[in-house]
């Protein structure tokens, strides 16, 4: 099982480190990550393996969304099944 994590907001130091640490606390393994800075806006999308995570999905989502509020970013977490359903042609 996988999840898609998106992070959007004003660029600052340590965003990747903070999001990665929160994922690690739940044993959610980052499989792939892409990030870009557009002028002063930071955008990142992560593919996270949640097959061995130690909390439920709602807890992971709440933890990351709360982190986003703390650091002034918008962090969204979507289960792979929902993502795939939304993007089927």
PDB file of C-alpha atoms in Angstrom:
ATOM      1  CA  UNK A   1       0.000   0.000   0.000  1.00  0.00           C
ATOM      2  CA  UNK A   2       1.143   3.477  -0.789  1.00  0.00           C
ATOM      3  CA  UNK A   3       0.057   7.067  -0.144  1.00  0.00           C
ATOM      4  CA  UNK A   4       0.685  10.322  -1.971  1.00  0.00           C
ATOM      5  CA  UNK A   5       1.805  13.260   0.171  1.00  0.00           C
ATOM      6  CA  UNK A   6       1.759  16.757  -1.299  1.00  0.00           C
ATOM      7  CA  UNK A   7       3.318  19.803   0.353  1.00  0.00           C
ATOM      8  CA  UNK A   8       2.761  23.367  -0.853  1.00  0.00           C
ATOM      9  CA  UNK A   9       3.731  26.698   0.676  1.00  0.00           C
ATOM     10  CA  UNK A  10       6.305  29.414   1.050  1.00  0.00           C
ATOM     11  CA  UNK A  11       9.851  28.055   0.766  1.00  0.00           C
ATOM     12  CA  UNK A  12      11.870  27.806   3.954  1.00  0.00           C
ATOM     13  CA  UNK A  13      14.626  25.678   5.467  1.00  0.00           C
ATOM     14  CA  UNK A  14      14.015  22.103   6.605  1.00  0.00           C
ATOM     15  CA  UNK A  15      10.687  21.283   4.968  1.00  0.00           C
ATOM     16  CA  UNK A  16      11.821  17.947   3.552  1.00  0.00           C
ATOM     17  CA  UNK A  17      13.533  17.034   6.838  1.00  0.00           C
ATOM     18  CA  UNK A  18      10.419  17.780   8.926  1.00  0.00           C
ATOM     19  CA  UNK A  19       8.027  15.902   6.648  1.00  0.00           C
ATOM     20  CA  UNK A  20      10.450  12.964   6.402  1.00  0.00           C
ATOM     21  CA  UNK A  21      10.803  12.822  10.196  1.00  0.00           C
ATOM     22  CA  UNK A  22       7.023  12.755  10.649  1.00  0.00           C
ATOM     23  CA  UNK A  23       6.765   9.897   8.125  1.00  0.00           C
ATOM     24  CA  UNK A  24       9.575   8.015   9.877  1.00  0.00           C
ATOM     25  CA  UNK A  25       7.778   8.282  13.237  1.00  0.00           C
ATOM     26  CA  UNK A  26       4.916   6.286  11.697  1.00  0.00           C
ATOM     27  CA  UNK A  27       7.269   3.902   9.841  1.00  0.00           C
ATOM     28  CA  UNK A  28       5.999   5.231   6.498  1.00  0.00           C
ATOM     29  CA  UNK A  29       8.868   4.740   4.040  1.00  0.00           C
ATOM     30  CA  UNK A  30       9.467   7.413   1.385  1.00  0.00           C
ATOM     31  CA  UNK A  31       9.770   5.619  -1.964  1.00  0.00           C
ATOM     32  CA  UNK A  32      10.062   8.612  -4.278  1.00  0.00           C
ATOM     33  CA  UNK A  33      10.058  12.372  -3.957  1.00  0.00           C
ATOM     34  CA  UNK A  34      10.020  15.290  -6.334  1.00  0.00           C
ATOM     35  CA  UNK A  35      10.234  18.906  -5.303  1.00  0.00           C
ATOM     36  CA  UNK A  36      10.522  22.269  -6.930  1.00  0.00           C
ATOM     37  CA  UNK A  37      10.815  25.879  -5.869  1.00  0.00           C
ATOM     38  CA  UNK A  38       8.847  28.286  -8.064  1.00  0.00           C
ATOM     39  CA  UNK A  39      10.017  31.792  -7.160  1.00  0.00           C
ATOM     40  CA  UNK A  40       9.416  31.605  -3.391  1.00  0.00           C
ATOM     41  CA  UNK A  41       6.825  28.795  -3.448  1.00  0.00           C
ATOM     42  CA  UNK A  42       7.849  25.262  -2.459  1.00  0.00           C
ATOM     43  CA  UNK A  43       6.049  22.274  -4.010  1.00  0.00           C
ATOM     44  CA  UNK A  44       6.778  18.643  -3.134  1.00  0.00           C
ATOM     45  CA  UNK A  45       5.101  15.336  -3.935  1.00  0.00           C
ATOM     46  CA  UNK A  46       6.123  12.152  -2.146  1.00  0.00           C
ATOM     47  CA  UNK A  47       5.192   8.540  -2.778  1.00  0.00           C
ATOM     48  CA  UNK A  48       5.162   6.828   0.614  1.00  0.00           C
ATOM     49  CA  UNK A  49       5.022   3.083   1.306  1.00  0.00           C
ATOM     50  CA  UNK A  50       2.588   2.524   4.169  1.00  0.00           C
ATOM     51  CA  UNK A  51       2.569  -1.276   4.141  1.00  0.00           C
ATOM     52  CA  UNK A  52       4.603  -1.425   7.387  1.00  0.00           C
ATOM     53  CA  UNK A  53       3.453   1.747   9.111  1.00  0.00           C
ATOM     54  CA  UNK A  54       2.639   1.582  12.810  1.00  0.00           C
ATOM     55  CA  UNK A  55      -0.360   3.913  12.972  1.00  0.00           C
ATOM     56  CA  UNK A  56      -3.641   4.000  11.095  1.00  0.00           C
ATOM     57  CA  UNK A  57      -4.065   6.067   7.947  1.00  0.00           C
ATOM     58  CA  UNK A  58      -6.181   8.739   9.627  1.00  0.00           C
ATOM     59  CA  UNK A  59      -3.469   9.233  12.263  1.00  0.00           C
ATOM     60  CA  UNK A  60      -0.775   9.609   9.588  1.00  0.00           C
ATOM     61  CA  UNK A  61      -2.923  12.131   7.706  1.00  0.00           C
ATOM     62  CA  UNK A  62      -3.666  14.090  10.895  1.00  0.00           C
ATOM     63  CA  UNK A  63       0.014  14.102  11.926  1.00  0.00           C
ATOM     64  CA  UNK A  64       1.145  15.482   8.551  1.00  0.00           C
ATOM     65  CA  UNK A  65      -1.688  18.011   8.247  1.00  0.00           C
ATOM     66  CA  UNK A  66      -0.920  19.230  11.771  1.00  0.00           C
ATOM     67  CA  UNK A  67       2.755  19.550  10.866  1.00  0.00           C
ATOM     68  CA  UNK A  68       1.722  21.591   7.843  1.00  0.00           C
ATOM     69  CA  UNK A  69      -0.209  23.980  10.078  1.00  0.00           C
ATOM     70  CA  UNK A  70       2.800  24.324  12.387  1.00  0.00           C
ATOM     71  CA  UNK A  71       5.203  25.203   9.573  1.00  0.00           C
ATOM     72  CA  UNK A  72       2.785  27.286   7.485  1.00  0.00           C
ATOM     73  CA  UNK A  73       2.416  24.741   4.671  1.00  0.00           C
ATOM     74  CA  UNK A  74      -0.534  22.867   3.167  1.00  0.00           C
ATOM     75  CA  UNK A  75       0.156  19.129   3.497  1.00  0.00           C
ATOM     76  CA  UNK A  76      -2.307  16.658   1.982  1.00  0.00           C
ATOM     77  CA  UNK A  77      -2.227  12.862   2.237  1.00  0.00           C
ATOM     78  CA  UNK A  78      -4.162  10.637  -0.136  1.00  0.00           C
ATOM     79  CA  UNK A  79      -4.307   6.841  -0.139  1.00  0.00           C
ATOM     80  CA  UNK A  80      -3.050   5.272  -3.373  1.00  0.00           C
ATOM     81  CA  UNK A  81      -6.441   3.631  -4.050  1.00  0.00           C
ATOM     82  CA  UNK A  82      -8.242   6.986  -3.942  1.00  0.00           C
ATOM     83  CA  UNK A  83      -5.560   8.616  -6.095  1.00  0.00           C
ATOM     84  CA  UNK A  84      -5.810   5.847  -8.712  1.00  0.00           C
ATOM     85  CA  UNK A  85      -9.619   6.020  -8.745  1.00  0.00           C
ATOM     86  CA  UNK A  86      -9.547   9.775  -9.285  1.00  0.00           C
ATOM     87  CA  UNK A  87      -7.095   9.520 -12.178  1.00  0.00           C
ATOM     88  CA  UNK A  88      -8.539   6.641 -14.170  1.00  0.00           C
ATOM     89  CA  UNK A  89      -9.351   7.461 -17.753  1.00  0.00           C
TER      90      UNK A  89
END
